Amino acid sequence: MWAVGFWRAALSRAPCGCRSQSAVAQLRGILEGELEGIRAAGTWKSERIITSRQGPHIHVDGVSGGILNFCANNYLGLSSHPEVIQAGLRALEEFGAGLSSVRFICGTQSIHKSLEAKIARFHQREDAILYPSCFDANAGLFEALLTPEDAVLSDELNHASIIDGIRLCKAHKYRYSHLDMADLEAKLQEAQKHRLRLVATDGAFSMDGDIAPLQDICRLASQYGALVFVDECHATGFLGPTGRGTDELLGVMDQVTIVNSTLGKALGGASGGYTTGPGPLVSLLRQRARPYLFSNSLPPAVVGCASKALDLLMESNTIVQSMAAKTQRFRTKMEAAGFTISGASHPICPVMLGDARLASCMADDMLKRGIFVIGFSYPVVPKGKARIRVQISAVHSEEDIDRCVEAFVEVGRLHKALP
Ligand SMILES: Cc1ncc(COP(=O)(O)O)c(C=O)c1O
């Protein structure tokens, strides 16, 4: 009965169908033009297809043999850790594939609450709220918290999700030059007329591996009555003596008010993000943050994996220390060979090459030698600052690190990037 009605209605709409076909043809034309523009600008991003688990040794479609992987955010190697996988499987068995619901309708399970409590404990904050991703945590925070009476001051190189989150809010917006404390101070002086002032920064910046000067930021924030927000995606789990993040590394855990971070990098690498901070802020986010209110609950398997990753980190900091030692090994050997590595001590090790073509050709030649690294050039990084970004993981062996350095030296000489 229903099917007959459907087809009758569809046939009676046939003339509109022709119009919609021409609209689709027009759309195709526009899209082809856009895609051609991206190709012509040399900014086309292609994806390599991995046919194995994430890890230091992977298999890539179309490439024979194993590949040494140096371009994942798998800083602690927990993406394929046996205990993490087991915890995910157990949660899948016990709590099912998913909730078919948002949190406030019927999508909150006991494991969501205990993971939130664990995250707050890990960061030594009052409370935490989970999101489907950190992109969502950044999209939800500013709009829910700040009004037109308030101001947000943001580092110009903050992650795209912070920029988008800030765009969504109605607060006055100030952008300060990257890591420039004199500029931040000038902007804080201008922003004194507003009710709240929130300084927003990445803890570690993913293109350069450089770290926000949080001690100076917190000092200025205190001087000018501002709050500090830090995105810790490239710090949670591994920066600082016990892996709490940039605020622990720089001794300002009690001065950073709000932390957003991801479960999709060091903490098991599946997906998910969160905000942790004052209890009333987290309560407000549960009432107002749109990506929390209008998107599905985090799947139990993801919650199980992240929860185990945090347990492993809270039990011992051996994995954190192992990653730090391997990072140091790579940086020292590469610098001794004559390469310039940007940033300091971070497992993001950008090998600075300058020329875009050189970076891309060297990355291709590294892959021919079985090493997977990615070249970055304009517009992802400034013109003339092309680089190959290497990311170290705790599960790289010392031999893996040495093989990577040897390949860089060989390829660098071949392309005259080294004498
Ligand atoms: C600094 C920063 N913030 C936020 C995100 C988004 O995190 P997620 O993958 O959890 O959405 C990323 C991911 O690349 C990031 O690097």
XYZ file of N, CA, C and O in Angstrom, residues 141-299:
636
model
N 32.507 24.825 23.138
C 32.904 25.584 24.327
C 32.584 27.084 24.260
O 31.899 27.635 25.117
N 33.122 27.735 23.214
C 33.121 29.213 23.210
C 31.701 29.772 23.116
O 31.340 30.723 23.799
N 30.884 29.136 22.262
C 29.517 29.619 22.073
C 28.703 29.468 23.359
O 27.880 30.324 23.697
N 28.946 28.348 24.067
C 28.172 28.107 25.289
C 28.610 29.038 26.419
O 27.821 29.405 27.268
N 29.893 29.412 26.400
C 30.459 30.136 27.543
C 30.429 31.656 27.385
O 30.154 32.384 28.342
N 30.735 32.128 26.171
C 30.984 33.564 26.006
C 29.804 34.277 25.349
O 29.188 33.750 24.420
N 29.533 35.496 25.805
C 28.426 36.308 25.275
C 29.023 37.540 24.586
O 30.244 37.754 24.647
N 28.185 38.396 23.987
C 28.718 39.621 23.364
C 29.388 40.556 24.375
O 30.105 41.477 23.993
N 29.177 40.322 25.652
C 29.839 41.164 26.679
C 31.295 40.738 26.885
O 32.044 41.417 27.563
N 31.669 39.556 26.370
C 32.971 38.965 26.695
C 33.973 39.106 25.543
O 33.626 39.576 24.463
N 35.212 38.652 25.793
C 36.245 38.718 24.755
C 37.062 37.433 24.772
O 37.269 36.826 25.822
N 37.497 37.028 23.572
C 38.390 35.875 23.486
C 39.644 36.311 22.739
O 39.563 37.035 21.738
N 40.812 35.912 23.266
C 42.093 36.304 22.671
C 42.778 35.018 22.235
O 43.061 34.136 23.062
N 43.041 34.902 20.926
C 43.443 33.605 20.376
C 44.776 33.709 19.620
O 44.977 34.651 18.837
N 45.672 32.753 19.851
C 46.940 32.703 19.105
C 46.617 32.512 17.614
O 45.774 31.682 17.258
N 47.319 33.250 16.758
C 46.979 33.211 15.324
C 47.175 31.825 14.703
O 46.581 31.514 13.686
N 48.003 30.979 15.317
C 48.230 29.655 14.730
C 47.446 28.545 15.438
O 47.764 27.366 15.290
N 46.419 28.939 16.193
C 45.603 27.909 16.846
C 44.986 26.958 15.824
O 44.762 27.331 14.665
N 44.663 25.759 16.307
C 44.070 24.735 15.442
C 42.744 25.211 14.835
O 42.004 25.983 15.456
N 42.454 24.706 13.638
C 41.241 25.096 12.906
C 39.974 24.957 13.748
O 39.054 25.785 13.635
N 39.933 23.954 14.607
C 38.704 23.739 15.392
C 38.522 24.832 16.447
O 37.383 25.160 16.803
N 39.604 25.396 16.940
C 39.489 26.519 17.886
C 39.002 27.745 17.112
O 38.092 28.463 17.551
N 39.598 27.922 15.934
C 39.203 29.081 15.105
C 37.706 28.980 14.780
O 36.957 29.954 14.932
N 37.260 27.802 14.376
C 35.836 27.637 14.037
C 34.958 27.815 15.267
O 33.892 28.429 15.197
N 35.394 27.260 16.398
C 34.619 27.387 17.642
C 34.462 28.852 18.024
O 33.378 29.291 18.420
N 35.543 29.609 17.876
C 35.494 31.031 18.225
C 34.573 31.774 17.252
O 33.808 32.659 17.657
N 34.611 31.382 15.979
C 33.720 32.016 14.992
C 32.251 31.889 15.398
O 31.444 32.747 15.105
N 31.916 30.754 16.034
C 30.517 30.497 16.387
C 30.027 31.344 17.560
O 28.833 31.421 17.805
N 30.962 31.923 18.321
C 30.508 32.658 19.506
C 30.396 34.151 19.198
O 30.957 34.643 18.228
N 29.671 34.860 20.058
C 29.395 36.280 19.790
C 30.330 37.211 20.587
O 30.138 38.414 20.597
N 31.337 36.634 21.220
C 32.264 37.461 21.998
C 33.129 38.312 21.065
O 33.234 38.014 19.871
N 33.752 39.354 21.607
C 34.708 40.158 20.821
C 35.967 39.327 20.612
O 36.423 38.648 21.533
N 36.493 39.404 19.365
C 37.603 38.500 19.033
C 38.906 39.276 18.814
O 38.933 40.236 18.063
N 39.946 38.807 19.469
C 41.285 39.390 19.310
C 42.226 38.252 18.926
O 42.196 37.189 19.545
N 43.055 38.519 17.895
C 44.005 37.479 17.479
C 45.412 38.003 17.729
O 45.767 39.073 17.213
N 46.186 37.307 18.558
C 47.550 37.790 18.802
C 48.559 36.976 17.990
O 48.309 35.817 17.647
N 49.695 37.621 17.669
C 50.723 36.950 16.856
C 51.230 35.721 17.616
O 51.306 35.726 18.855
N 51.619 34.723 16.823
C 52.003 33.417 17.377
C 53.042 33.547 18.496
O 54.146 34.074 18.258
N 52.685 33.112 19.684
C 53.555 33.063 20.868
C 54.078 34.445 21.291
O 55.034 34.517 22.080
N 53.494 35.513 20.765
C 54.032 36.857 20.991
C 53.376 37.467 22.236
O 52.242 37.947 22.196
N 54.109 37.473 23.331
C 53.539 37.892 24.613
C 53.318 39.403 24.682
O 52.410 39.868 25.373
N 54.149 40.158 23.937
C 53.934 41.618 23.929
C 52.610 41.906 23.231
O 51.810 42.742 23.682
N 52.364 41.185 22.145
C 51.109 41.382 21.417
C 49.917 40.926 22.268
O 48.882 41.602 22.313
N 50.074 39.799 22.960
C 48.973 39.331 23.820
C 48.683 40.382 24.895
O 47.524 40.709 25.165
N 49.742 40.958 25.463
C 49.521 41.955 26.519
C 48.778 43.173 25.965
O 47.831 43.675 26.581
N 49.192 43.607 24.758
C 48.509 44.775 24.147
C 47.028 44.458 23.932
O 46.152 45.285 24.207
N 46.758 43.235 23.482
C 45.357 42.860 23.207
C 44.580 42.731 24.536
O 43.407 43.087 24.609
N 45.250 42.250 25.584
C 44.577 42.150 26.886
C 44.227 43.546 27.403
O 43.157 43.754 27.987
N 45.137 44.504 27.153
C 44.842 45.878 27.590
C 43.609 46.402 26.866
O 42.699 46.956 27.471
N 43.564 46.155 25.532
C 42.389 46.591 24.754
C 41.113 45.932 25.251
O 40.037 46.508 25.178
N 41.239 44.676 25.711
C 40.051 43.874 26.049
C 39.565 44.113 27.479
O 38.614 43.466 27.916
N 40.203 45.051 28.187
C 39.811 45.274 29.586
C 38.354 45.703 29.750
O 37.725 45.475 30.769
N 37.798 46.297 28.695
C 36.426 46.819 28.799
C 35.373 45.704 28.813
O 34.216 45.974 29.134
N 35.776 44.490 28.497
C 34.779 43.415 28.406
C 34.614 42.702 29.749
O 35.476 42.779 30.607
N 33.478 41.964 29.871
C 33.154 41.284 31.133
C 34.175 40.178 31.439
O 34.963 40.281 32.356
N 34.189 39.125 30.619
C 35.173 38.053 30.773
C 36.205 38.158 29.667
O 35.870 38.530 28.539
N 37.448 37.764 29.960
C 38.473 37.658 28.926
C 39.005 36.225 28.988
O 39.371 35.757 30.070
N 39.020 35.576 27.830
C 39.506 34.194 27.778
C 40.659 34.115 26.778
O 40.482 34.428 25.596
N 41.842 33.738 27.269
C 42.983 33.537 26.367
C 42.932 32.081 25.905
O 42.836 31.165 26.737
N 42.980 31.868 24.578
C 42.854 30.514 24.028
C 44.112 30.161 23.240
O 44.519 30.901 22.333
N 44.709 29.021 23.595
C 45.925 28.610 22.866
C 46.037 27.086 22.786
O 45.552 26.376 23.667
N 46.660 26.621 21.717
C 47.113 25.230 21.692
C 48.216 25.100 22.743
O 49.010 26.042 22.912
N 48.299 23.943 23.414
C 49.419 23.724 24.322
C 50.688 23.472 23.505
O 51.715 24.110 23.692
N 50.587 22.528 22.541
C 51.693 22.260 21.612
C 51.128 22.428 20.202
O 50.028 21.944 19.921
N 51.870 23.119 19.361
C 51.385 23.414 18.004
C 51.884 22.324 17.056
O 53.080 22.024 17.009
N 50.939 21.760 16.292
C 51.251 20.511 15.612
C 52.132 20.671 14.377
O 52.729 19.705 13.930
N 52.227 21.854 13.816
C 53.056 21.990 12.613
C 54.521 22.210 12.962
O 55.412 21.827 12.214
N 54.790 22.862 14.106
C 56.170 23.186 14.450
C 56.687 22.421 15.661
O 57.876 22.490 15.973
N 55.772 21.754 16.377
C 56.198 21.076 17.608
C 56.632 22.079 18.662
O 57.372 21.733 19.582
N 56.193 23.342 18.525
C 56.567 24.338 19.536
C 55.485 24.421 20.608
O 54.339 24.036 20.388
N 55.877 24.925 21.762
C 55.011 24.844 22.950
C 54.637 26.253 23.407
O 55.488 27.155 23.443
N 53.369 26.430 23.756
C 52.907 27.757 24.199
C 53.622 28.142 25.495
O 53.761 27.298 26.390
N 54.033 29.408 25.613
C 54.709 29.845 26.861
C 53.670 30.036 27.967
O 53.326 31.165 28.327
N 53.194 28.926 28.496
C 52.041 28.999 29.418
C 52.347 29.767 30.704
O 51.451 30.357 31.293
N 53.616 29.750 31.136
C 53.929 30.508 32.364
C 53.678 31.987 32.124
O 53.047 32.674 32.930
N 54.142 32.489 30.951
C 53.947 33.912 30.639
C 52.470 34.206 30.390
O 51.950 35.235 30.809
N 51.803 33.275 29.687
C 50.377 33.485 29.398
C 49.593 33.568 30.715
O 48.759 34.462 30.910
N 49.900 32.662 31.641
C 49.171 32.652 32.919
C 49.497 33.900 33.746
O 48.625 34.452 34.416
N 50.756 34.345 33.673
C 51.127 35.563 34.416
C 50.342 36.764 33.883
O 49.736 37.522 34.638
N 50.293 36.881 32.534
C 49.554 37.997 31.930
C 48.060 37.872 32.239
O 47.380 38.861 32.527
N 47.559 36.627 32.176
C 46.130 36.417 32.443
C 45.806 36.863 33.863
O 44.799 37.538 34.101
N 46.680 36.526 34.786
C 46.412 36.907 36.170
C 46.496 38.433 36.317
O 45.652 39.053 36.961
N 47.480 39.034 35.652
C 47.644 40.498 35.726
C 46.419 41.229 35.177
O 46.009 42.257 35.704
N 45.834 40.687 34.089
C 44.719 41.388 33.427
C 43.367 40.709 33.687
O 42.400 40.962 32.968
N 43.297 39.871 34.698
C 42.020 39.260 35.074
C 41.399 38.440 33.960
O 40.205 38.564 33.675
N 42.218 37.597 33.318
C 41.689 36.763 32.226
C 41.721 35.288 32.629
O 42.437 34.885 33.551
N 40.933 34.497 31.912
C 40.947 33.048 32.081
C 41.833 32.448 31.004
O 42.013 33.060 29.936
N 42.354 31.240 31.255
C 43.213 30.586 30.250
C 42.582 29.257 29.826
O 42.205 28.442 30.660
N 42.486 29.096 28.497
C 42.012 27.848 27.900
C 43.154 27.251 27.081
O 43.795 27.955 26.293
N 43.411 25.943 27.249
C 44.467 25.289 26.464
C 43.917 24.043 25.772
O 43.242 23.217 26.388
N 44.198 23.928 24.479
C 43.893 22.716 23.715
C 45.119 21.810 23.813
O 46.207 22.159 23.340
N 44.927 20.648 24.429
C 46.060 19.770 24.749
C 46.136 18.519 23.875
O 46.726 17.509 24.289
N 45.549 18.600 22.673
C 45.522 17.408 21.815
C 46.914 16.817 21.571
O 47.067 15.601 21.511
N 47.918 17.697 21.396
C 49.275 17.201 21.123
C 50.139 17.233 22.381
O 51.345 17.459 22.307
N 49.512 17.026 23.533
C 50.255 17.041 24.800
C 49.706 16.036 25.801
O 50.474 15.436 26.559
N 48.394 15.817 25.795
C 47.788 14.930 26.793
C 48.345 13.520 26.694
O 48.351 12.922 25.624
N 48.802 13.036 27.831
C 49.285 11.656 27.895
C 50.797 11.566 27.820
O 51.359 10.538 28.196
N 51.468 12.624 27.343
C 52.923 12.455 27.175
C 53.777 13.677 27.491
O 54.981 13.527 27.671
N 53.233 14.886 27.568
C 54.093 16.013 27.969
C 54.029 16.174 29.481
O 52.979 15.944 30.085
N 55.130 16.588 30.071
C 55.199 16.702 31.532
C 55.682 15.406 32.138
O 55.533 14.342 31.519
N 56.213 15.488 33.349
C 56.820 14.297 33.980
C 55.874 13.105 34.047
O 56.314 11.960 33.939
N 54.557 13.315 34.237
C 53.646 12.165 34.277
C 52.628 12.219 33.143
O 51.559 11.604 33.209
N 52.937 12.984 32.102
C 52.099 12.972 30.901
C 50.791 13.734 31.019
O 49.899 13.557 30.196
N 50.684 14.616 32.038
C 49.418 15.352 32.187
C 49.261 16.431 31.124
O 48.169 16.894 30.856
N 50.355 16.889 30.569
C 50.233 17.860 29.479
C 51.135 19.066 29.646
O 52.005 19.098 30.521
N 50.916 20.054 28.787
C 51.772 21.240 28.764
C 51.719 21.983 30.099
O 52.718 22.547 30.550
N 50.520 21.990 30.718
C 50.401 22.714 31.993
C 51.244 22.054 33.080
O 51.827 22.734 33.921
N 51.359 20.718 33.023
C 52.230 20.042 33.995
C 53.693 20.317 33.662
O 54.498 20.657 34.532
N 54.013 20.221 32.351
C 55.394 20.474 31.910
C 55.892 21.833 32.410
O 57.024 21.976 32.842
N 55.003 22.843 32.345
C 55.423 24.204 32.675
C 54.995 24.629 34.083
O 55.111 25.799 34.450
N 54.471 23.669 34.839
C 54.167 23.936 36.257
C 53.023 24.911 36.486
O 53.045 25.672 37.447
N 52.003 24.887 35.600
C 50.893 25.841 35.785
C 49.531 25.130 35.791
O 48.532 25.713 35.384
N 49.511 23.895 36.278
C 48.237 23.147 36.261
C 47.133 23.883 37.012
O 45.970 23.824 36.636
N 47.518 24.597 38.078
C 46.492 25.274 38.876
C 46.086 26.625 38.278
O 45.197 27.290 38.793
N 46.738 27.034 37.189
C 46.418 28.359 36.627
C 45.684 28.296 35.286
O 45.207 29.305 34.791
N 45.657 27.117 34.692
C 44.917 26.955 33.435
C 43.497 26.530 33.814
O 43.307 25.499 34.452
N 42.507 27.324 33.427
C 41.142 27.062 33.907
C 40.463 25.948 33.119
O 39.771 25.115 33.692
N 40.642 25.959 31.790
C 39.890 25.012 30.956
C 40.855 24.259 30.036
O 41.701 24.877 29.375
N 40.701 22.943 29.983
C 41.504 22.128 29.064
C 40.553 21.359 28.145
O 39.602 20.729 28.617
N 40.800 21.437 26.856
C 40.138 20.536 25.903
C 41.194 19.586 25.357
O 42.345 19.984 25.152
N 40.782 18.343 25.126
C 41.750 17.421 24.529
C 41.021 16.293 23.803
O 39.798 16.268 23.747
N 41.827 15.397 23.254
C 41.287 14.337 22.396
C 41.614 12.954 22.956
O 42.638 12.765 23.626
N 40.758 12.007 22.657
C 41.056 10.594 22.926
C 41.612 9.959 21.646
O 41.951 8.779 21.627
N 41.680 10.739 20.584
C 42.003 10.222 19.259
C 43.488 10.305 18.895
O 43.851 10.104 17.734
N 44.334 10.619 19.855
C 45.772 10.641 19.528
C 46.497 9.726 20.525
O 46.512 8.510 20.325
N 47.064 10.294 21.603
C 47.851 9.436 22.512
C 46.984 8.477 23.333
O 47.439 7.415 23.722
N 45.734 8.853 23.612
C 44.916 8.059 24.545
C 44.135 6.940 23.850
O 42.918 6.832 23.981
N 44.819 6.146 23.071
C 44.177 5.000 22.431
C 43.885 5.225 20.963
O 43.747 4.280 20.203
N 43.745 6.483 20.574
C 43.716 6.802 19.143
C 42.408 6.491 18.429
O 42.357 6.561 17.198
N 41.346 6.166 19.164
C 40.093 5.853 18.454
C 39.417 7.158 18.039
O 39.564 7.610 16.893
N 38.682 7.752 18.931
C 38.079 9.065 18.672
C 37.489 9.539 19.981
O 37.477 8.807 20.973
N 36.984 10.753 19.970
C 36.398 11.324 21.176
C 37.225 12.479 21.683
O 38.438 12.541 21.447
N 36.546 13.399 22.351
C 37.245 14.549 22.928
C 36.550 14.939 24.212
O 35.537 14.340 24.585
N 37.108 15.930 24.880
C 36.498 16.344 26.149
C 36.921 17.743 26.547
O 37.909 18.282 26.040
N 36.124 18.294 27.469
C 36.499 19.512 28.191
C 36.612 19.129 29.644
O 35.763 18.404 30.167
N 37.672 19.625 30.308
C 37.771 19.423 31.748
C 38.082 20.765 32.395
O 38.820 21.578 31.836
N 37.465 21.006 33.557
C 37.634 22.307 34.214
C 36.670 22.450 35.375
O 36.235 21.435 35.955
N 36.293 23.691 35.708
C 35.416 23.908 36.860
C 34.071 23.193 36.711
O 33.503 23.148 35.608
N 33.549 22.669 37.849
C 32.284 21.934 37.836
C 31.143 22.706 37.174
O 30.453 22.157 36.291
N 30.916 23.980 37.545
C 29.782 24.700 36.951
C 29.928 24.889 35.436
O 28.925 24.913 34.711
N 31.171 25.022 34.966
C 31.368 25.154 33.514
C 30.930 23.865 32.811
O 30.196 23.899 31.813
N 31.357 22.728 33.362
C 30.988 21.443 32.753
C 29.467 21.264 32.803
O 28.846 20.826 31.830
N 28.850 21.659 33.906
C 27.382 21.567 34.007
C 26.726 22.438 32.946
O 25.746 22.023 32.310
N 27.256 23.637 32.735
C 26.677 24.534 31.721
C 26.815 23.929 30.324
O 25.884 23.983 29.507
N 27.988 23.311 30.071
C 28.199 22.699 28.748
C 27.187 21.583 28.507
O 26.694 21.415 27.394
N 26.871 20.817 29.546
C 25.870 19.746 29.369
C 24.508 20.325 28.997
O 23.697 19.666 28.353
N 24.246 21.565 29.393
C 22.965 22.192 29.069
C 22.989 22.903 27.719
O 21.988 23.002 27.048
N 24.176 23.432 27.336
C 24.200 24.348 26.201
C 25.057 23.955 25.001
O 24.869 24.490 23.928
N 26.042 23.077 25.199
C 26.996 22.859 24.092
C 26.321 22.032 22.989
O 25.905 20.890 23.220
N 26.223 22.619 21.828
C 25.413 21.984 20.774
C 25.981 20.639 20.284
O 25.220 19.701 20.087
N 27.307 20.488 20.130
C 27.785 19.164 19.674
C 27.537 18.074 20.725
O 27.515 16.898 20.393
N 27.366 18.464 21.986
C 27.047 17.489 23.042
C 25.553 17.166 23.011
O 25.159 16.005 23.104
N 24.751 18.209 22.839
C 23.293 18.027 22.906
C 22.723 17.337 21.679
O 21.704 16.675 21.748
N 23.373 17.554 20.531
C 22.751 17.114 19.276
C 23.587 16.102 18.506
O 23.488 16.019 17.284
N 24.442 15.342 19.187
C 25.224 14.318 18.484
C 25.294 13.071 19.354
O 25.187 13.146 20.583
N 25.477 11.940 18.716
C 25.361 10.661 19.416
C 26.427 10.481 20.508
O 27.510 11.055 20.437
N 26.100 9.645 21.482
C 27.040 9.320 22.558
C 28.240 8.564 22.003
O 28.124 7.850 21.010
N 29.344 8.705 22.700
C 30.564 7.980 22.310
C 30.330 6.463 22.398
O 29.795 5.979 23.396
N 30.709 5.695 21.381
C 30.477 4.234 21.411
C 31.219 3.573 22.570
O 32.350 3.938 22.886
